[in-house]
Short mmCIF file of C-alpha atoms in Angstrom, two decimals:
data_model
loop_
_atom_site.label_atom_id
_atom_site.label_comp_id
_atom_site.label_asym_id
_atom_site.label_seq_id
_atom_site.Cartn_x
_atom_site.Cartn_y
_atom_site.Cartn_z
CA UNK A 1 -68.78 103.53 -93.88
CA UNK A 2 -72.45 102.37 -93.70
CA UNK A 3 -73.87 101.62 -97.35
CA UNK A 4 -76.87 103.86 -96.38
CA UNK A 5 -74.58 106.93 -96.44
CA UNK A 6 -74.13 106.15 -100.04
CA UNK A 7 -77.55 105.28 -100.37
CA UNK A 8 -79.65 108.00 -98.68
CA UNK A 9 -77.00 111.41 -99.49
CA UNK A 10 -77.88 112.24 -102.92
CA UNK A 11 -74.77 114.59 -102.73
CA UNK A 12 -71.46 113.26 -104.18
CA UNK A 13 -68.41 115.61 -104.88
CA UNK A 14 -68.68 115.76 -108.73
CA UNK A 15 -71.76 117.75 -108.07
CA UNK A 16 -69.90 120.51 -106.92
CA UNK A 17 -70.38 122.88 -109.51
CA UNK A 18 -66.51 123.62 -109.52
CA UNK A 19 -63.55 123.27 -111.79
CA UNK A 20 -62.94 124.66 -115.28
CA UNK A 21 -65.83 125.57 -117.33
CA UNK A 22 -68.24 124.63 -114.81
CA UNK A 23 -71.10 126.56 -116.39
CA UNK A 24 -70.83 123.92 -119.19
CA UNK A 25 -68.89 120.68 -118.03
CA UNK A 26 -70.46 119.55 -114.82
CA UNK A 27 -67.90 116.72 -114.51
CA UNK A 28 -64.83 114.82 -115.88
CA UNK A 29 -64.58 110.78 -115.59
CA UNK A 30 -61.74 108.65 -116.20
CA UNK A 31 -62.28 104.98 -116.49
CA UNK A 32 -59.78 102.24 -116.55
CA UNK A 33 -60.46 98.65 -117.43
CA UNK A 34 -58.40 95.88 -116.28
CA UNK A 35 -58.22 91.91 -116.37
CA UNK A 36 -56.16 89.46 -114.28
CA UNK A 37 -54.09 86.59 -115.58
CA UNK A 38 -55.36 82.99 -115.09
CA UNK A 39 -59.00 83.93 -114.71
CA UNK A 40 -61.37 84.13 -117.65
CA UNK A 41 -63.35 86.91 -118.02
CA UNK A 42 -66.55 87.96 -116.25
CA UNK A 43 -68.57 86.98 -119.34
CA UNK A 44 -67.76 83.45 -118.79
CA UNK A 45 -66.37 82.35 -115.56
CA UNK A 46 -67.76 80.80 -113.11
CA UNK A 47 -69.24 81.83 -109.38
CA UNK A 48 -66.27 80.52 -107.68
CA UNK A 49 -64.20 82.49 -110.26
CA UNK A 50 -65.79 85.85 -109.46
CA UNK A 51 -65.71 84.87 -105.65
CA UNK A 52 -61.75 84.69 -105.85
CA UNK A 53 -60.91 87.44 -108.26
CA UNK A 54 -63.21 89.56 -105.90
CA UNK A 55 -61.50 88.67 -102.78
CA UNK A 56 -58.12 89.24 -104.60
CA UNK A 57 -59.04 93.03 -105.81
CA UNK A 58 -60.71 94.11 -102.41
CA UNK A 59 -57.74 92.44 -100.34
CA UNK A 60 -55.36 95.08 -102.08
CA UNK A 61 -57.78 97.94 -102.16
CA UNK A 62 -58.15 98.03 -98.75
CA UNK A 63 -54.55 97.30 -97.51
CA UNK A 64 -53.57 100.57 -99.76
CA UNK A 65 -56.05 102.81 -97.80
CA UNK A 66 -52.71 104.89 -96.51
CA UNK A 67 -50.83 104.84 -99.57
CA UNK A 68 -54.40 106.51 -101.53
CA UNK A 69 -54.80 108.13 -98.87
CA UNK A 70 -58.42 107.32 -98.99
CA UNK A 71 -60.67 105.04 -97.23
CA UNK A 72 -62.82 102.63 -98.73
CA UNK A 73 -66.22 101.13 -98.08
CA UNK A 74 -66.43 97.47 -99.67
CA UNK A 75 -70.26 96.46 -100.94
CA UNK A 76 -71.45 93.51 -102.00
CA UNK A 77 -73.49 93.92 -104.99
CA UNK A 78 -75.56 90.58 -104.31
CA UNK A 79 -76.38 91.92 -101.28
CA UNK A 80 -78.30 94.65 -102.24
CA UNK A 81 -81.80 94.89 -103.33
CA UNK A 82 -82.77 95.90 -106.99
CA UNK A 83 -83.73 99.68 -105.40
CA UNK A 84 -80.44 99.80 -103.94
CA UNK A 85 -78.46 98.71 -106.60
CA UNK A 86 -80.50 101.27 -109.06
CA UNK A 87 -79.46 104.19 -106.90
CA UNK A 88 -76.43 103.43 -106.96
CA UNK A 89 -76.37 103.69 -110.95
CA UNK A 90 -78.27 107.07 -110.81
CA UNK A 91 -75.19 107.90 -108.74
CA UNK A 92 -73.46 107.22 -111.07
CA UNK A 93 -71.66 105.23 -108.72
CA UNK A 94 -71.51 101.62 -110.39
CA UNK A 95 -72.96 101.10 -114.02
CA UNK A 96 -75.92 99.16 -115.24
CA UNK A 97 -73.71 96.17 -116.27
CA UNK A 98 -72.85 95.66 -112.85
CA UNK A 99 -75.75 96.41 -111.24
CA UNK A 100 -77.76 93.42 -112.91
CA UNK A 101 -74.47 90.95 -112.65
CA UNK A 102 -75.92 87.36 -111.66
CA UNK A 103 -72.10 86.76 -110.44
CA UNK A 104 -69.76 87.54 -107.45
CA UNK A 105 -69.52 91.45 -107.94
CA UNK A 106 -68.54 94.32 -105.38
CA UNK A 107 -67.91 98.33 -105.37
CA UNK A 108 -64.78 99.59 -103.25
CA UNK A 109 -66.52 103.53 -102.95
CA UNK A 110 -64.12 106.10 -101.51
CA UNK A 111 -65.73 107.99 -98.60
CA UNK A 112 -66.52 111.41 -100.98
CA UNK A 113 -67.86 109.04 -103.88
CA UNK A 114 -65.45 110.33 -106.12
CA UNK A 115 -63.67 107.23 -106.89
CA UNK A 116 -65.17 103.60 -107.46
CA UNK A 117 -63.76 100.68 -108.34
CA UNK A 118 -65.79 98.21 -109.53
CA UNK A 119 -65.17 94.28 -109.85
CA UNK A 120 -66.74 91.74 -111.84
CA UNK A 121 -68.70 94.01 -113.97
CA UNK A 122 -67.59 93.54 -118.03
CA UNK A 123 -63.79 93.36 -116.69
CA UNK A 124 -62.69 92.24 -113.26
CA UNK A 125 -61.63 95.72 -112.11
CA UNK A 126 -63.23 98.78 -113.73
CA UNK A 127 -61.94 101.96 -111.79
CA UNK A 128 -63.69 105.00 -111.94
CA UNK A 129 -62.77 108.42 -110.69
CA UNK A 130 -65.37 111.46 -111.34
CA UNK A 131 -64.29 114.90 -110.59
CA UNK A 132 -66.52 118.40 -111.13
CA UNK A 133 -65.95 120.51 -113.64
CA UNK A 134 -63.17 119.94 -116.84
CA UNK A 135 -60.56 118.02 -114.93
CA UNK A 136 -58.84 115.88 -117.05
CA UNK A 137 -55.29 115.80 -116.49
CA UNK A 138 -56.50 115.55 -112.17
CA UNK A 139 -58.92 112.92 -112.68
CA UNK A 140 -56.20 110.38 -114.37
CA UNK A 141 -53.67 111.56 -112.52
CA UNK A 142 -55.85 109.84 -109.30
CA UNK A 143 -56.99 106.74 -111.75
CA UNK A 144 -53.41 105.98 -112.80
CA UNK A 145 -52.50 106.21 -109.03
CA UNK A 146 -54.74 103.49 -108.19
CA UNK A 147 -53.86 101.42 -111.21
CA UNK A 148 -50.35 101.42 -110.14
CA UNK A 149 -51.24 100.59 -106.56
CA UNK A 150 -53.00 97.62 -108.32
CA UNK A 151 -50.87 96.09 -110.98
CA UNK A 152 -48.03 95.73 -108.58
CA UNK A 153 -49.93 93.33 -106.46
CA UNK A 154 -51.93 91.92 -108.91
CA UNK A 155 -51.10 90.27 -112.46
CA UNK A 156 -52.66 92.18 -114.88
CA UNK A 157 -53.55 90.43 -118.44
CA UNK A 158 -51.00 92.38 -120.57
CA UNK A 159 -49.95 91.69 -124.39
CA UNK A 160 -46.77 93.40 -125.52
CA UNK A 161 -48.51 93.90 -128.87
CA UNK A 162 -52.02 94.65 -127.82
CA UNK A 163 -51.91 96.12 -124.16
CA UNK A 164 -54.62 95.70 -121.64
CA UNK A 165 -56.79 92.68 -122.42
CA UNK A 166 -60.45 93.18 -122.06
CA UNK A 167 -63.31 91.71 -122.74
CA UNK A 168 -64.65 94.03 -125.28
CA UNK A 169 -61.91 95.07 -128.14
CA UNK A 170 -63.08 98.33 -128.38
CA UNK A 171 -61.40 98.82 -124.60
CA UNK A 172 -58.36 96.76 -125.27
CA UNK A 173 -55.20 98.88 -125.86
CA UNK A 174 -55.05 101.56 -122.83
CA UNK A 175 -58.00 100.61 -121.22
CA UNK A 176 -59.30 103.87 -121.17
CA UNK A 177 -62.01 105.55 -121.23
CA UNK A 178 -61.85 109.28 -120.26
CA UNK A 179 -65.96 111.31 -120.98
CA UNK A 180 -66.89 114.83 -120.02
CA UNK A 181 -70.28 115.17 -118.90
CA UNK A 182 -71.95 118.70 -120.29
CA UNK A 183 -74.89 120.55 -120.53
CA UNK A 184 -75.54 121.83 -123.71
CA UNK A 185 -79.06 123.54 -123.97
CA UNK A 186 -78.67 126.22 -125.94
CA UNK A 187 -76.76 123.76 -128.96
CA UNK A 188 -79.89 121.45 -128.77
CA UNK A 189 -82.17 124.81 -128.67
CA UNK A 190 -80.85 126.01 -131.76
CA UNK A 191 -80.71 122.34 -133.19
CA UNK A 192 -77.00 122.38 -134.23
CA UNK A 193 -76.30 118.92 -131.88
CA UNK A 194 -77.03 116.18 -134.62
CA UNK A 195 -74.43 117.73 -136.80
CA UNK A 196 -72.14 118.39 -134.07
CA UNK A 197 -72.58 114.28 -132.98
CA UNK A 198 -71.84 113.68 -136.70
CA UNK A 199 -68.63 115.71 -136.47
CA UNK A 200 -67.21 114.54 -133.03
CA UNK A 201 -68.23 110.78 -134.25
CA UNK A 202 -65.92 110.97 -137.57
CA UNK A 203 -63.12 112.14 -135.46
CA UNK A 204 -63.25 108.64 -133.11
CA UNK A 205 -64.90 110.46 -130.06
CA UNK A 206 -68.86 109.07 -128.76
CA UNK A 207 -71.74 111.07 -127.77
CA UNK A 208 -74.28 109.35 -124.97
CA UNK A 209 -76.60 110.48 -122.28
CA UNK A 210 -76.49 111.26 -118.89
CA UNK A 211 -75.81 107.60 -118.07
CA UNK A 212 -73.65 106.76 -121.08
CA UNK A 213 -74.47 103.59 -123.64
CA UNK A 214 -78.19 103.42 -124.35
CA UNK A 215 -79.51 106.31 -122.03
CA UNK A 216 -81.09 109.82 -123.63
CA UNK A 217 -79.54 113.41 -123.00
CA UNK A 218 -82.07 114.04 -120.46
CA UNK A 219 -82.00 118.15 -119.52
CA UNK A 220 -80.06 118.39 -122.57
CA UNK A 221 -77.13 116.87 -120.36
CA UNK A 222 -74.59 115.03 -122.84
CA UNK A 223 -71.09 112.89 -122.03
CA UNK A 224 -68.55 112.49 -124.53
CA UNK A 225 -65.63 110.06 -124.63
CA UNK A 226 -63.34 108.07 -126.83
CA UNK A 227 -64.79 105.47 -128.91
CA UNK A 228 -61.51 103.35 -128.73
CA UNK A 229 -58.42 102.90 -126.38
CA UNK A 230 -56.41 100.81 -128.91
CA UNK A 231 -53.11 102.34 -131.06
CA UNK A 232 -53.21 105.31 -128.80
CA UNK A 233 -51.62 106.16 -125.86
CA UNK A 234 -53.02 107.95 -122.93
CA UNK A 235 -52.30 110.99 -123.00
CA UNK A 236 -53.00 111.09 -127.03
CA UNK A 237 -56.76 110.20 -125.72
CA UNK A 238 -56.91 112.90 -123.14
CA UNK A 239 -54.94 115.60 -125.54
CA UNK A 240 -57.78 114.68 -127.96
CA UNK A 241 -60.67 114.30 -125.99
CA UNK A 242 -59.57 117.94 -124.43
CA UNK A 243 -59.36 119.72 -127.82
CA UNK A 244 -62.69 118.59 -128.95
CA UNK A 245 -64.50 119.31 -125.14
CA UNK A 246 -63.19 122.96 -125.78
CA UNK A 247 -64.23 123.24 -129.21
CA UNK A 248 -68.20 122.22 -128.04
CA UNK A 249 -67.71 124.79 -124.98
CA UNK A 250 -67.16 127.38 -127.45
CA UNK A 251 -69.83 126.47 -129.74
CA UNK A 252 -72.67 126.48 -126.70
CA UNK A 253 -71.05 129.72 -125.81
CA UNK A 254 -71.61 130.96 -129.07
CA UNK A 255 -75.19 129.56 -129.45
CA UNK A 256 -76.20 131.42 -125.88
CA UNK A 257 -74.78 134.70 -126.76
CA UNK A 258 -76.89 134.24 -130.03
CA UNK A 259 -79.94 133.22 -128.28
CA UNK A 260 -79.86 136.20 -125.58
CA UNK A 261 -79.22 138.77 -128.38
CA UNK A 262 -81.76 137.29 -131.04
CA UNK A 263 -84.62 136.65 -128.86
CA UNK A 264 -83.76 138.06 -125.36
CA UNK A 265 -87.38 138.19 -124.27
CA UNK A 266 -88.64 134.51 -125.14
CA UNK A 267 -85.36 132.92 -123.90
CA UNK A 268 -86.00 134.95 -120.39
CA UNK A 269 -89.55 133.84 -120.18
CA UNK A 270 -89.14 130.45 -121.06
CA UNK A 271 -86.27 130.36 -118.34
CA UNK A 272 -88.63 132.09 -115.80
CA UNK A 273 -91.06 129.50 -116.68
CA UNK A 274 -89.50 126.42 -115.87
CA UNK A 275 -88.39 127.95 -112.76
CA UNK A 276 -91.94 128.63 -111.67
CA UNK A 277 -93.03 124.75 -112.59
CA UNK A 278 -90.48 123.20 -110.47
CA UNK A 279 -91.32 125.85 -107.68
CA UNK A 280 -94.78 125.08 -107.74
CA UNK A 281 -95.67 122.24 -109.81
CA UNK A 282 -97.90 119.49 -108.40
CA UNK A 283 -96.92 116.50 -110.59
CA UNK A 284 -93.79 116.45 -112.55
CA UNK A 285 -92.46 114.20 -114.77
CA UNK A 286 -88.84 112.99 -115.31
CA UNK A 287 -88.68 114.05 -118.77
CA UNK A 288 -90.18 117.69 -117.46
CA UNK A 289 -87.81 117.98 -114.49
CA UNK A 290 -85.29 116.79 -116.74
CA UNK A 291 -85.88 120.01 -119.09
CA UNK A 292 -86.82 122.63 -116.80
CA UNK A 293 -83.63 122.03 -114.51
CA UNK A 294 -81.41 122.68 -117.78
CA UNK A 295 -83.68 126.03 -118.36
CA UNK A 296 -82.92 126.92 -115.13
CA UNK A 297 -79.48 126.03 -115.16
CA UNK A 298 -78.94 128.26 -118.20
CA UNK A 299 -80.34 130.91 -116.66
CA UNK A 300 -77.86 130.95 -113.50
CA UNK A 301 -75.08 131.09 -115.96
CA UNK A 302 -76.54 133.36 -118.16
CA UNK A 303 -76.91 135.69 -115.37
CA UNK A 304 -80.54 136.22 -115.28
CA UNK A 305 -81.72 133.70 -112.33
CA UNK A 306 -80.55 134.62 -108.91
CA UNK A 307 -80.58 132.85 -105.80
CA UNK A 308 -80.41 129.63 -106.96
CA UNK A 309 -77.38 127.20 -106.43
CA UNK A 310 -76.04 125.12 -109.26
CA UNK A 311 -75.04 122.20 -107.21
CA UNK A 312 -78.67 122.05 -105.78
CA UNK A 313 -79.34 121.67 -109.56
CA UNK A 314 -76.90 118.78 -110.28
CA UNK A 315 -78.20 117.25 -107.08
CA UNK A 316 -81.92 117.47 -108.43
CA UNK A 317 -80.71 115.79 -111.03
CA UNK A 318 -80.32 112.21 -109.56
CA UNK A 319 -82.76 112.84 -107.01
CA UNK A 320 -85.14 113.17 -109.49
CA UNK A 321 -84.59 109.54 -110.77
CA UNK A 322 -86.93 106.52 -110.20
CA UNK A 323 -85.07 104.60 -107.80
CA UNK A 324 -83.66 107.58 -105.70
CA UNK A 325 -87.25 108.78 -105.09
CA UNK A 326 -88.72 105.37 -103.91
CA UNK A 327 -85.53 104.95 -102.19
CA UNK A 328 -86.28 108.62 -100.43
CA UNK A 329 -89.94 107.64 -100.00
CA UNK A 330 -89.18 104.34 -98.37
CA UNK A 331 -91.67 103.15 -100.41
CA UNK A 332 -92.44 101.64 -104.23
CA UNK A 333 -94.50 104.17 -106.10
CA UNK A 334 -96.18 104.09 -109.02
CA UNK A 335 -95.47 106.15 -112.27
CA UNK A 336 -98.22 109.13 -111.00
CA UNK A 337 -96.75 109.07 -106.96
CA UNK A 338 -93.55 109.33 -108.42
CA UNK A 339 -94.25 112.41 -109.98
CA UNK A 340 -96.39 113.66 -107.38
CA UNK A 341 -93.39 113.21 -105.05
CA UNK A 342 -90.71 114.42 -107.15
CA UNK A 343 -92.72 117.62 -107.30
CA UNK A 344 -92.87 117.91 -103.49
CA UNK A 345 -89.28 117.27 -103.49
CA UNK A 346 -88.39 120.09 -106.03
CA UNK A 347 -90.55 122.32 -104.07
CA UNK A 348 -88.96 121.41 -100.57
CA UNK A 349 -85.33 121.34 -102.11
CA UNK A 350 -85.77 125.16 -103.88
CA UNK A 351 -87.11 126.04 -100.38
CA UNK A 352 -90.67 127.76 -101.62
CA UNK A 353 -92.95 125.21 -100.19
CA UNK A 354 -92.19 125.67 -96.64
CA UNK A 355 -96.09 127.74 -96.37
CA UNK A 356 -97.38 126.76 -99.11
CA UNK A 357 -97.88 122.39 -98.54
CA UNK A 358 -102.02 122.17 -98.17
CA UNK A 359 -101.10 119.04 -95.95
CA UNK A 360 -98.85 121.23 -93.32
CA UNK A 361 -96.28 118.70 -93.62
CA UNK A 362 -92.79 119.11 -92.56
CA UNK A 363 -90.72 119.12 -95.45
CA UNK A 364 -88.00 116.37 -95.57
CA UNK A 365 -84.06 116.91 -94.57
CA UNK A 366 -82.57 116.02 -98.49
#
């Protein structure tokens, strides 16, 4: 499959708005991390390293197409542009790490995005498989597929003692790292989130943003994972991570049922509100779009916004990003175009500016 399918379709499967608890999770991921014997690791090797260890991992990959009953597109990080390479990580597609590797790297995507493996980022193979909604026990099931496809044909750095071998210790052990990606607004609204970090953090979970280490909780939009994969097996990480998920999905359930009988009138109108900016806002911001999609969003599952698809929301949400839109524009922009675009782009995606667009343009297929 062309790259530029993967590039220009800012819809991937985990933004679905399906699954368990889809009002709150919006999407499950299950990493592995893996290392092969008698190379070192990314972090030090050298280009003709990468360039074997790479042709290694993508030989397999792609000669197990029937047996994953999946097809694969192979991409060549190098060969991408900066642009490219950033929508891919707004995709959530490839990570940051591997995005700005100077070495031999690739992506083997599966034709409906939902699984990635990754080589040469911080291990040789990282794979990735991203599923909508709370979809745990599915999303490793497909992971631990691939793994298996992989670790027959390749030999995996293993330590009786140990486990997987990685390059960070925190990942050494199982290898895994399993996250839930949710959307808790009405937590952050009624400011109970810093204690609930402090809570999930002493019980060895990890609360990031939207696009994990580093990043902010834009839209009030929150993963959380396992801090470490060592002395604990799989399905100890996934029974915890589980428990806790369902814990937070109560407490945001909680916090919105206290919100719409407390204050039923602001909550409405500040809903309404943010609807009516990205309907007919002229310049918007990322940190703006960022919060008025999660108003929105709560009001579809509250009840009180109608008409309005959630997975239009979820795709808003990487369209909305830097790279996507210049990608989408065919053009750089500058901070102000960017927002003056991603405005037009709400307003053609929501499907209000079809009269309205003082230029009488035609608005554009997304």
């Amino acid at each position: 499959m062309s790259i530029e399918r993967f590039l220009n379709n800012s819809v991937t499967s985990w933004m679905a708005g399906e699954g368990e608890h889809a009002d709150i999770v919006m999407s499950t991921r299950i990493r592995l991390a893996r290392n092969l014997t008698g190379y070192r690791f990314p972090l030090s090797f050298t280009e003709n390293e990468a360039l074997q260890v790479d042709q290694a991992i993508s030989a397999v990959l792609l000669d197990a197409e029937a047996e994953l009953e999946s097809t694969f597109s192979y991409i060549d990080i190098k060969e991408l542009s900066a642009l490219n390479r950033q929508v891919l990580v707004e995709k959530h597609l490839i990570s940051p790490k591997l995005a700005h590797s100077e070495v031999a790297g690739s992506v083997l995507l599966s034709d409906d995005e939902a699984v990635s493996v990754m080589v040469n980022e911080e291990d040789h193979i990282r794979i990735q498989c991203i599923f909508p909604g709370m979809q745990l026990n599915e999303a490793w099931r497909q992971a631990n597929h691939i793994d298996d496809v992989l670790e027959k044909e390749l030999p995996y750095a293993f330590d009786e003692q140990f486990g997987y071998l990685t390059s960070c210790p925190t990942n050494t052990g199982t290898g895994l790292r399993a996250s839930v990606m949710m959307h808790l607004p009405a937590l952050t609204m009624t400011k109970q989130m810093d204690r609930i970090v402090t809570a999930i953090t002493r019980l060895g979970m990890v609360v990031r943003g939207i696009y994990g280490e580093g990043s902010e909780a834009l839209g009030n939009v929150y993963q959380v994972s396992n801090q470490t994969t060592l002395g604990k097996s799989e399905e100890d990480i996934l029974t915890d991570l589980q428990s806790i998920t369902e814990q937070i999905i109560q407490k945001e359930r909680e916090a919105r049922a206290a919100l719409l009988h407390t204050r039923p009138n602001v909550l409405e109108d500040r809903l309404y509100r943010s609807l009516g900016v990205l309907t007919y806002a002229r310049l918007l911001s990322t940190e703006e779009a960022g919060r008025c999609l999660s108003d929105v969003r709560l009001g579809i599952d509250l009840g009180l916004i109608k008409g309005v698809d959630v997975s239009i929301l979820n795709e808003c949400m990487v369209f909305m990003q830097p790279g996507f839109l210049q990608k989408y524009a065919g053009t750089s922009l500058q901070p102000e175009e960017r927002d003056v675009f991603r405005a037009k782009l709400f307003r053609e995606r929501l499907q209000v500016d079809n009269n309205l667009d003082n230029e009488g343009e035609e608005p554009h297929d997304v």
